[in-house]
Structure formats: structure tokens, C-alpha cells
GROMACS .gro file of C-alpha atoms in nm:
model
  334
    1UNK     CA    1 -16.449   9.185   0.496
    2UNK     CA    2 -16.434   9.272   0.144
    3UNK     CA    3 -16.667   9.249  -0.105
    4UNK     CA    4 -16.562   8.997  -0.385
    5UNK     CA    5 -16.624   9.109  -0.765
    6UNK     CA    6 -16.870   8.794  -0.909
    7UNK     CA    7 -16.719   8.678  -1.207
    8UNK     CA    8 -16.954   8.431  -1.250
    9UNK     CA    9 -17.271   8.626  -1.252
   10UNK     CA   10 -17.138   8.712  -1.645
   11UNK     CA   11 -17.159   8.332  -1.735
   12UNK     CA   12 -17.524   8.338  -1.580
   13UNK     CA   13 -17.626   8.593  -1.798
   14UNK     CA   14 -17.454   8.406  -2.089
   15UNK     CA   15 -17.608   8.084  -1.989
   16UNK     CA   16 -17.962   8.301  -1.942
   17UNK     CA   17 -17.947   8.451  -2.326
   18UNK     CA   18 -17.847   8.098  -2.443
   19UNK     CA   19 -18.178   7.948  -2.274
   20UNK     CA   20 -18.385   7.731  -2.565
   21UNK     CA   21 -18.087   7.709  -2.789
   22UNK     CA   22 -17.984   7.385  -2.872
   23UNK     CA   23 -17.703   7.285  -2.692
   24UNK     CA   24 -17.309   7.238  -2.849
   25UNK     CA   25 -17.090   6.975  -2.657
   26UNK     CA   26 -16.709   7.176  -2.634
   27UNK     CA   27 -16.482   7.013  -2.858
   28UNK     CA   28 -16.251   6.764  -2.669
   29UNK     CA   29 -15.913   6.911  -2.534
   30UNK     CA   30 -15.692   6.934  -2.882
   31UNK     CA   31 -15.348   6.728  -2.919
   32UNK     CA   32 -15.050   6.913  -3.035
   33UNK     CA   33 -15.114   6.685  -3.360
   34UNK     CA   34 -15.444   6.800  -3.400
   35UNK     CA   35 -15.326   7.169  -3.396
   36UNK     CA   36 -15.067   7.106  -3.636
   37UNK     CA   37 -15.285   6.996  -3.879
   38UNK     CA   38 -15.480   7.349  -3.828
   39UNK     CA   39 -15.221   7.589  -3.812
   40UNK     CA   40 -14.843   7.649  -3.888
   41UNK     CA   41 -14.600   7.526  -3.683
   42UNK     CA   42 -14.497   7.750  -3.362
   43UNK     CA   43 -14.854   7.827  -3.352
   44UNK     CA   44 -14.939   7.786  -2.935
   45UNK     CA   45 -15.155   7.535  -2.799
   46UNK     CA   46 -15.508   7.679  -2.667
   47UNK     CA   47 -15.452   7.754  -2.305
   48UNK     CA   48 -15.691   7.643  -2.051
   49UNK     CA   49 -15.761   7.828  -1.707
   50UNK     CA   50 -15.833   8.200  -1.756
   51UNK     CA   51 -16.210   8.154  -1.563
   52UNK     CA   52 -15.996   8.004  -1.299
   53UNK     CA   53 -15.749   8.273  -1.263
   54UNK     CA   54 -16.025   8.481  -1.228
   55UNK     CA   55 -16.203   8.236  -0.974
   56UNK     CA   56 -15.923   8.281  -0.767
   57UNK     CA   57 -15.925   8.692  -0.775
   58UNK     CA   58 -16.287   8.624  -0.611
   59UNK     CA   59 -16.177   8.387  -0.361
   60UNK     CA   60 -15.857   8.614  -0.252
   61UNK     CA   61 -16.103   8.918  -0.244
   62UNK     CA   62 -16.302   8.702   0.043
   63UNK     CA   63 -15.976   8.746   0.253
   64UNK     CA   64 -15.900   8.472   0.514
   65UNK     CA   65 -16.129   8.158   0.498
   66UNK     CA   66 -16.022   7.975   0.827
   67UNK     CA   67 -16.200   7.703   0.936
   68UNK     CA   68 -16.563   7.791   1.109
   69UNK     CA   69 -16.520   8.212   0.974
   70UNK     CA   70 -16.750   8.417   0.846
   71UNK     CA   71 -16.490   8.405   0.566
   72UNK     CA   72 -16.542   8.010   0.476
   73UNK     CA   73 -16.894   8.058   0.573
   74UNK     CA   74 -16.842   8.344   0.245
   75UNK     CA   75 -16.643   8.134   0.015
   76UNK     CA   76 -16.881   7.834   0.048
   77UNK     CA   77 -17.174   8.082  -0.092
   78UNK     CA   78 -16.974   8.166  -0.384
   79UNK     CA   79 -16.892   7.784  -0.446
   80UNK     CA   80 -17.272   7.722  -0.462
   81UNK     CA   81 -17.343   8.066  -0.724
   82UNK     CA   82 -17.083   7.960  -0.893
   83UNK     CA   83 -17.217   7.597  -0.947
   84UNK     CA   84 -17.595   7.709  -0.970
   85UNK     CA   85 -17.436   7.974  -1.226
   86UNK     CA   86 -17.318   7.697  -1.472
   87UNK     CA   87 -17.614   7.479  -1.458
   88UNK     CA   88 -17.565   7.297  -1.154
   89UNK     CA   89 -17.806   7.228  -0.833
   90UNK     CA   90 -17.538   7.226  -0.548
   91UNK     CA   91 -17.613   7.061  -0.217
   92UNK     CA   92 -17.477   7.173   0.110
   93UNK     CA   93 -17.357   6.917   0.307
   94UNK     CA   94 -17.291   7.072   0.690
   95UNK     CA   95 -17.076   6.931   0.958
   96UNK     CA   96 -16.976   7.026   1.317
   97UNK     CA   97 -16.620   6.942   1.450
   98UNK     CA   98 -16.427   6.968   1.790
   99UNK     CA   99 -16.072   7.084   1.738
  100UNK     CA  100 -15.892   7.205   2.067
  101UNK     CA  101 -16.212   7.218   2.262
  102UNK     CA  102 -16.386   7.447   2.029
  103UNK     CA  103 -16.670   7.352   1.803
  104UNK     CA  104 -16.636   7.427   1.431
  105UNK     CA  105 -16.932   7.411   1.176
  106UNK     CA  106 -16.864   7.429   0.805
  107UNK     CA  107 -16.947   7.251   0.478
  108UNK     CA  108 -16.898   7.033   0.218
  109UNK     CA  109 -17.076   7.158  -0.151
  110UNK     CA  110 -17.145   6.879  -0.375
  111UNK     CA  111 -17.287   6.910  -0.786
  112UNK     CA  112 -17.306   6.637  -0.973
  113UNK     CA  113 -17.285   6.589  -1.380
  114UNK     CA  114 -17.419   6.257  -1.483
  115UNK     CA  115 -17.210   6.030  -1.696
  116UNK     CA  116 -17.262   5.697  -1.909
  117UNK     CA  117 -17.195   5.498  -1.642
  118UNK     CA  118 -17.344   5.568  -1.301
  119UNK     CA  119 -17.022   5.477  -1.142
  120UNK     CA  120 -16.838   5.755  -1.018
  121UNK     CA  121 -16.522   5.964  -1.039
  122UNK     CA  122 -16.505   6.258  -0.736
  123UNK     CA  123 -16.320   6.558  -0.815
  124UNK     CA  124 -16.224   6.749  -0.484
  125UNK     CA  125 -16.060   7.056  -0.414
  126UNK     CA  126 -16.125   7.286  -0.073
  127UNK     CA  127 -16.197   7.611  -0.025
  128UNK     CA  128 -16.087   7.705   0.277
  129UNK     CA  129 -15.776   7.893   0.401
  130UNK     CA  130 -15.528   7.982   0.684
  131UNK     CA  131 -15.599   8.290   0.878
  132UNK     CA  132 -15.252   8.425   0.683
  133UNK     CA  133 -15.325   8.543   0.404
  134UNK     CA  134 -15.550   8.581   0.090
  135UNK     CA  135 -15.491   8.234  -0.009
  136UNK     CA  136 -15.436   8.227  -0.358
  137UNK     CA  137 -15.298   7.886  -0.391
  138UNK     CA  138 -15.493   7.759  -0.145
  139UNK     CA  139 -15.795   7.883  -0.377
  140UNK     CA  140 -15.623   7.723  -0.663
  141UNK     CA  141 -15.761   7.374  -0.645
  142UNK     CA  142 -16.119   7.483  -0.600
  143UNK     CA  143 -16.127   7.762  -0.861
  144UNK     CA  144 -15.950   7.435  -1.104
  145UNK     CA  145 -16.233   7.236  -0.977
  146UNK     CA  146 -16.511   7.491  -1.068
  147UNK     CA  147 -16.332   7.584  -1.424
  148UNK     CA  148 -16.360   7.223  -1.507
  149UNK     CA  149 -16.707   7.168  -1.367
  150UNK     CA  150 -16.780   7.485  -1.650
  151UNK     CA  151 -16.617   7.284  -1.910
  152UNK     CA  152 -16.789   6.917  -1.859
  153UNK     CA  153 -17.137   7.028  -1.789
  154UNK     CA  154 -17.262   6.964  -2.136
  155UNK     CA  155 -16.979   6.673  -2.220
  156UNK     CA  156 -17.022   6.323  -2.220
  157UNK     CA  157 -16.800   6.168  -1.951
  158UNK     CA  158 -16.759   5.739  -1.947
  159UNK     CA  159 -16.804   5.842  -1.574
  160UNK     CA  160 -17.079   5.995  -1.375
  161UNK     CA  161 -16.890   6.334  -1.222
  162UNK     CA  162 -16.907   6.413  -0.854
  163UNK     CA  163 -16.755   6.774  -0.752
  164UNK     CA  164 -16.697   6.839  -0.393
  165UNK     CA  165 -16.547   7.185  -0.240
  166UNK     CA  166 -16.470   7.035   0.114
  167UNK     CA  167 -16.457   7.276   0.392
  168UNK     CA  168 -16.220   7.313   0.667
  169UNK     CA  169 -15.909   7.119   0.475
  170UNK     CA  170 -15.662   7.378   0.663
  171UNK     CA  171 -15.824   7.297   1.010
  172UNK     CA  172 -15.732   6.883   0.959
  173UNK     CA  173 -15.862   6.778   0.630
  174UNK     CA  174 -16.198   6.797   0.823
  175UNK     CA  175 -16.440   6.803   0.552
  176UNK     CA  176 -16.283   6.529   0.306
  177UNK     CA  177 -16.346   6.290   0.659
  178UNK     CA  178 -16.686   6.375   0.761
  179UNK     CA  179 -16.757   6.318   0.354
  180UNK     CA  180 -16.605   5.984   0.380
  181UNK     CA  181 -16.764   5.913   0.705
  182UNK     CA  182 -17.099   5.913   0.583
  183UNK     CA  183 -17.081   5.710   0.225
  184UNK     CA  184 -17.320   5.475   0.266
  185UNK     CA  185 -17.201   5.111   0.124
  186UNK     CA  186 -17.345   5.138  -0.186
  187UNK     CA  187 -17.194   5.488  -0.263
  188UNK     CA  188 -16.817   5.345  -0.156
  189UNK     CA  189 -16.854   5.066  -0.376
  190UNK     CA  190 -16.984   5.319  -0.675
  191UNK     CA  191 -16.659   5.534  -0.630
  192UNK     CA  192 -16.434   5.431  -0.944
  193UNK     CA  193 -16.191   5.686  -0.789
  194UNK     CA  194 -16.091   6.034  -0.663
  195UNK     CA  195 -15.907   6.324  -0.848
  196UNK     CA  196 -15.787   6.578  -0.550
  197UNK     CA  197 -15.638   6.909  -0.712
  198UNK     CA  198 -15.500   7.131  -0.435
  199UNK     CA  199 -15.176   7.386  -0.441
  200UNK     CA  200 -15.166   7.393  -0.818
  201UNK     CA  201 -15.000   7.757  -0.913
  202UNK     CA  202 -14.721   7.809  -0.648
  203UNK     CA  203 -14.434   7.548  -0.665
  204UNK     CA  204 -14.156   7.556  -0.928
  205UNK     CA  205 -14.244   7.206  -1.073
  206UNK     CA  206 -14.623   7.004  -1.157
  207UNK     CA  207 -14.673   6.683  -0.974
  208UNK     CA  208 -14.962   6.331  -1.021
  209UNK     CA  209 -14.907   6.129  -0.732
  210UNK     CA  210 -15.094   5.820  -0.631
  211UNK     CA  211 -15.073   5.439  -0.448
  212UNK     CA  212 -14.816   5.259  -0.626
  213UNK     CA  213 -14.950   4.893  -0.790
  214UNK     CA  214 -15.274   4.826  -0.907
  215UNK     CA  215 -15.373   5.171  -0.834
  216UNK     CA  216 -15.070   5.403  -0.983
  217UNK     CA  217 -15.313   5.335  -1.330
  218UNK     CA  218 -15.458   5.677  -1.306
  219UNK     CA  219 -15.179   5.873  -1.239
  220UNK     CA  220 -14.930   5.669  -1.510
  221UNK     CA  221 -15.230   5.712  -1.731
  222UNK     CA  222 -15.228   6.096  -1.651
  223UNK     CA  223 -14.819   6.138  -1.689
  224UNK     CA  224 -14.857   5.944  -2.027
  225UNK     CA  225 -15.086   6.176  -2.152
  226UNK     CA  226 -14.910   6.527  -2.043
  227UNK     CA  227 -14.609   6.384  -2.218
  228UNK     CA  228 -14.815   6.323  -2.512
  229UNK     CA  229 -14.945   6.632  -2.500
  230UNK     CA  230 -14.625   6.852  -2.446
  231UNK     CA  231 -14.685   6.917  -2.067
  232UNK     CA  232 -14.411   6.835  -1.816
  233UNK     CA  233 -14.622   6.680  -1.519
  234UNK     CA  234 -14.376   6.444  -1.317
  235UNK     CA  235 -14.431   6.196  -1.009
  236UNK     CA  236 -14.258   6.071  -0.734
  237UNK     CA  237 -14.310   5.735  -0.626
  238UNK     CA  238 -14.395   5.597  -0.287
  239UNK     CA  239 -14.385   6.020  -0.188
  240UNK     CA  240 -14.436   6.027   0.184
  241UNK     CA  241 -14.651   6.309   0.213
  242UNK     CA  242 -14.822   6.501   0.487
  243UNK     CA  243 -14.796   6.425   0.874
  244UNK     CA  244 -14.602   6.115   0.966
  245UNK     CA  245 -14.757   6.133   1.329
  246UNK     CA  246 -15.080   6.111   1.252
  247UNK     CA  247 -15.069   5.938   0.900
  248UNK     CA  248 -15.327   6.236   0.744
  249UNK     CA  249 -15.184   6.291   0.405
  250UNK     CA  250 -15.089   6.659   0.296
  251UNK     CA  251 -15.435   6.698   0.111
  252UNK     CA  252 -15.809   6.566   0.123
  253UNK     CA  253 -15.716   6.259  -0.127
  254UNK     CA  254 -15.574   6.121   0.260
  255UNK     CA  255 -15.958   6.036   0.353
  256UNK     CA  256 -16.051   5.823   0.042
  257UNK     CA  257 -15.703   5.690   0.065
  258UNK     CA  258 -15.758   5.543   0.426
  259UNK     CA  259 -16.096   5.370   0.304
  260UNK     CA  260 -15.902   5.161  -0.046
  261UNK     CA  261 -16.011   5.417  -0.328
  262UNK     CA  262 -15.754   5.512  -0.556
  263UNK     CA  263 -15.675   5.845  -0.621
  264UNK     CA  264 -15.481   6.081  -0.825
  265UNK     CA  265 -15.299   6.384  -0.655
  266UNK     CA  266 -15.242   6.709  -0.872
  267UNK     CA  267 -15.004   6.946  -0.695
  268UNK     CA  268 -14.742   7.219  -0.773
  269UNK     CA  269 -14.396   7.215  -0.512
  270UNK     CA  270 -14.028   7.123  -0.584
  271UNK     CA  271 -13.941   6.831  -0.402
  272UNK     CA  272 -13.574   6.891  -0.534
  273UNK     CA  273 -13.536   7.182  -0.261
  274UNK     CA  274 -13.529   7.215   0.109
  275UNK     CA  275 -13.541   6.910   0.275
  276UNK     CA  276 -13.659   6.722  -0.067
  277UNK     CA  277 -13.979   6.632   0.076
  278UNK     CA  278 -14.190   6.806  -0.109
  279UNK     CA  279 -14.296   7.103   0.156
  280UNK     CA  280 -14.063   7.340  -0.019
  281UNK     CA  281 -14.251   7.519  -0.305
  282UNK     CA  282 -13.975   7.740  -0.400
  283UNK     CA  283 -13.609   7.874  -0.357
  284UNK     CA  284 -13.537   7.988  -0.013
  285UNK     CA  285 -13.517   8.326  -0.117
  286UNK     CA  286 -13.884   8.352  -0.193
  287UNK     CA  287 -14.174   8.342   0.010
  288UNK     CA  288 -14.163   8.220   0.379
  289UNK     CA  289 -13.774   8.067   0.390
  290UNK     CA  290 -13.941   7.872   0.003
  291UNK     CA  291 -14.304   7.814   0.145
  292UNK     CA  292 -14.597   8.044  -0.015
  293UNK     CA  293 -14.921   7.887   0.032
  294UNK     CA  294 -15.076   7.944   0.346
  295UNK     CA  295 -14.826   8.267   0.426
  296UNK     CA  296 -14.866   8.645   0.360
  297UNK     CA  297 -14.710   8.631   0.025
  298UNK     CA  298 -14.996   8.441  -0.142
  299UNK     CA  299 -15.117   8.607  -0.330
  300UNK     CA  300 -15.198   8.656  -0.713
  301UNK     CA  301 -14.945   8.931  -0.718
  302UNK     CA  302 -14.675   8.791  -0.554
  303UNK     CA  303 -14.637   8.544  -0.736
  304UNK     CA  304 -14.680   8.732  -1.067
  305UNK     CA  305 -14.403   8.945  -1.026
  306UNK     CA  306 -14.176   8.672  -0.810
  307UNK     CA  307 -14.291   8.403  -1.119
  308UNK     CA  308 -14.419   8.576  -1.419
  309UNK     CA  309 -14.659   8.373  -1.657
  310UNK     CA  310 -14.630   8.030  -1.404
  311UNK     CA  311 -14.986   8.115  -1.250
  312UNK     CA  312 -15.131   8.070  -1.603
  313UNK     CA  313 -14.895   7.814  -1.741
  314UNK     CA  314 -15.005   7.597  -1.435
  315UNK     CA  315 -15.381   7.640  -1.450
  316UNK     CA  316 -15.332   7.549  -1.820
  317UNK     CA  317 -15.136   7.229  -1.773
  318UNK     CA  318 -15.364   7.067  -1.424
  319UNK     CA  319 -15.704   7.212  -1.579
  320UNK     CA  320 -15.621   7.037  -1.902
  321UNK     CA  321 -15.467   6.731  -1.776
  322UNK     CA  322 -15.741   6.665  -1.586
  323UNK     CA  323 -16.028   6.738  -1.828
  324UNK     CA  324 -15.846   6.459  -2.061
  325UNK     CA  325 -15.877   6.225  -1.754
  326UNK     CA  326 -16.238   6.280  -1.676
  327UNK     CA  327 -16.321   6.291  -2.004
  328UNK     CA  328 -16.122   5.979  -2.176
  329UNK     CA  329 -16.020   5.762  -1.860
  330UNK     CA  330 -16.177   5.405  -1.835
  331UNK     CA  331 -16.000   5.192  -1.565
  332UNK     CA  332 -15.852   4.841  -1.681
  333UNK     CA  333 -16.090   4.526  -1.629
  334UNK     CA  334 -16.001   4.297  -1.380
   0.00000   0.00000   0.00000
């Protein structure tokens, strides 16, 4: 197993020297208007997502994290330094599983970053992996997830802030279930919603999807704002995603879904290749016949030198997306 490199252990020692200094809320995302007014024109927007490049380096450097391996059992640790690193106190949430006859324990790691309201937004991402590969876009949505966390843990939010790295996604979307499974009443009816971001650096093209109807008013709210903003984030409606046998979506958003909350899916594919439903990341040509995530070829590398500058132009775009969301989103009175 090899030894990962903690990036994070820097921002504890920042955080450490900063301790009894008054505390400055980060400005709110900037507007293309807002930088025009500060700078000439052609001058780039402030990119978001270097901590979570480097987030991912540490998860790839885990190796493998299949469900129930000393490799999750690895990349769950780091999930809680990381959180305890940026001012959070993480709780570990186990759970045992039977898949195939064999019993799997792993873990959901929850932080939480009070809001205005107590009401709740969850922002989910897993951490897990197949046996494959490194897993760099399968570490994509958690290292988002943990970037972000960074970012709001000083901000006021009009929502209360619930981060959850679920474990064993790869094995059946098992953590995101035994989650649900145990919300009491109370804590369902608290739920405002839930942002999943998963696969975010791979595909050739940026994707919100969501229920359509009352609920599509997170993710129009979302592709309103990237458009705003300059960002091309796209949608497609009704998208049938994930296994049609067993009605589990592609990604964890499929538990909350069963149970009526509204969510808001962030992922990177091209769902104009292949057999346009959304499974084919890429040309053929590339990867595994146009699948990377989840094969040998993801990896940081491979994809820098297959897709130069798309692993940072996508962190950039989901990361600040979704901190625009968290951080300015009020759903509509009924």
C-alpha cells in the first residue's frame, strides 16, 4: 500500500498559526462583472479547485479503495484529518453489508457547518473505488466535497451544511442507503435537499441533473447561474440514469431520490457519444472503448496528457458552481 503525501496537514498548521486571530469570512465567489470592474478586460476569472486537485493526488496515492479494503478503511481516515484539519469534528458513521454472501463493513463520515436556518442542505460525494485502478475520478467528487467544506467553514450559508463521504458507493451505492435508512423523521423532514458531486474531471462535457417539476428548481437555478457566470454546465432532462433493473441511480443522489428529496446531480460524461446514454465519458479511442473512471487509465496523468488543462477547468467550474448554490440558494415558498 502506499503511503499518501498529507496535503492537508499544511492547512493545519496554517489554521494552528492563525489560532486567536479574528476570523475573515472569504469573499463570495466573484461574477465576471465584478472582475471587470477590477481589472482589464481578458483578465481570467479566479479559478477554484487547486486543494482539490491535490486532494485527489492523496486519494490516488491510497491505491484501490474497494468496498470493505484496507484501502477504503485508508481513505476514510484521510476524509476525517482532512475535516478535523479545517475545523471540523467528523463523525464516523459504520455499517455492515451482505453482498454475494460476504459481509462488508465500511463508513459513512459526516461534518457539519451550521447555517441560518437549521434546515439542511447535504452535500455527498464517496470515497471509495473499484479494485481497477487509482481512481482519480472516482476521488473527484469527494476531494470537490472537502475543497468546498475548506471554503464554507467560516461563511454564512441561508442553510445549515451537512457533508457526507459515503463509503462503499462502487459496491451498490451502499453507504448513501444505510445513511438514508436511519434518518429519523425529524431529520427527513429537515432535509431542504441533496447536492451529490461524483465523476466530475473525466467526461468531455459538465452536467446538473435533477427530478423534473417542482423539483428541477435547484438544478435550473444552478444552469442559470453557470451561464451567468461564463461556465458551460448543461442538463438533460428526464436522463435515465444508472441500472434500469434494479432502479439504483448511477450515483448516491439514487437513495434520497427514492425517499422524495430533491437533489441536484453534478457530473462530467458526454451523453452525445456511445450509446448517448450518458456511460460514455469520452471518444472511443480513449480510455476503456470511451469509459475512464473505474478502469486502469484513471488516473491524474492520463488524463493530463489524453486532456490537457480539463482536470482543472472542471474542478473550477463544479467547485464554483456549487459554492454559489450553497451559499446563495433559498428554495421558492410554497
Amino acid at each position: 500500500m502506499k503511503r499518501i503525501i498529507p496535503f492537508f496537514l499544511l492547512i493545519a498548521l496554517f489554521l494552528t498559526s492563525c489560532a486567536g486571530k479574528p476570523s475573515t469570512p472569504a469573499p463570495q465567489v466573484p461574477t465576471r462583472a465584478d472582475i471587470a470592474t477590477l481589472a482589464p478586460l481578458g483578465t481570467p476569472m479566479p479559478k477554484n479547485g487547486d486543494v482539490a486537485r491535490a486532494l485527489i493526488r492523496d486519494f490516488t496515492n491510497i491505491g484501490p479503495r474497494a468496498a470493505g479494503t484496507a484501502g477504503e478503511s485508508q481513505a476514510a481516515q484521510y476524509v476525517v484529518t482532512v475535516f478535523q484539519a479545517i475545523g471540523y469534528s467528523p463523525q464516523t458513521q459504520t455499517f455492515t453489508e451482505t453482498i454475494n454472501g460476504q459481509s462488508i463493513t465500511s463508513a459513512n463520515i459526516i461534518a457539519v457547518k451550521k447555517g441560518t436556518s437549521p434546515q439542511e442542505i447535504l452535500v455527498g460525494a464517496h470515497y471509495d473505488s473499484t479494485s481497477k485502478g487509482a481512481g482519480a475520478d472516482e476521488a473527484s467528487g469527494v476531494a470537490a466535497m472537502l475543497d468546498l467544506a475548506r471554503m464554507l467553514v467560516s461563511q454564512t450559508t441561508p442553510y445549515t451544511i451537512r457533508f457526507v463521504a459515503f463509503g462503499a458507493a462502487d459496491a451498490g451505492l451502499l453507504g448513501s442507503y444505510a445513511y438514508v435508512n436511519q434518518l429519523s423523521q425529524d431529520q427527513f423532514q429537515n432535509m431542504v435537499a441533496m447536492v451529490d458531486l461524483d465523476h466530475l474531471i473525466a467526461g468531455d462535457l459538465t452536467y446538473a441533473y435533477s427530478e423534473e417539476g417542482p423539483q428541477a428548481s435547484m438544478r435550473d437555478w444552478a444552469l442559470e447561474w453557470a451561464s451567468g457566470n461564463g461556465f458551460e454546465l448543461q442538463t438533460v432532462k428526464n436522463a435515465h440514469l444508472g441500472d434500469p433493473k434494479t432502479g439504483r441511480g448511477a450515483a448516491d443522489y439514487s437513495a434520497f431520490r427514492d425517499v422524495g428529496i430533491p437533489y441536484i446531480f453534478f457530473q462530467s460524461t458526454d451523453w452525445t457519444l456511445g450509446d448517448k446514454n450518458g456511460l460514455t465519458q469520452v471518444d472511443a479511442r480513449f480510455g476503456d472503448n470511451g469509459v475512464i473512471s473505474g478502469t486502469k487509465n484513471d488516473t491524474l496523468e492520463y488524463l493530463d496528457t489524453n486532456f490537457p488543462g480539463r482536470v482543472s477547468d472542471h474542478l473550477n467550474l463544479f467547485i464554483t458552481v456549487a459554492y454559489a448554490f450553497l451559499t446563495q440558494y433559498e428554495k421558492p415558498l410554497q
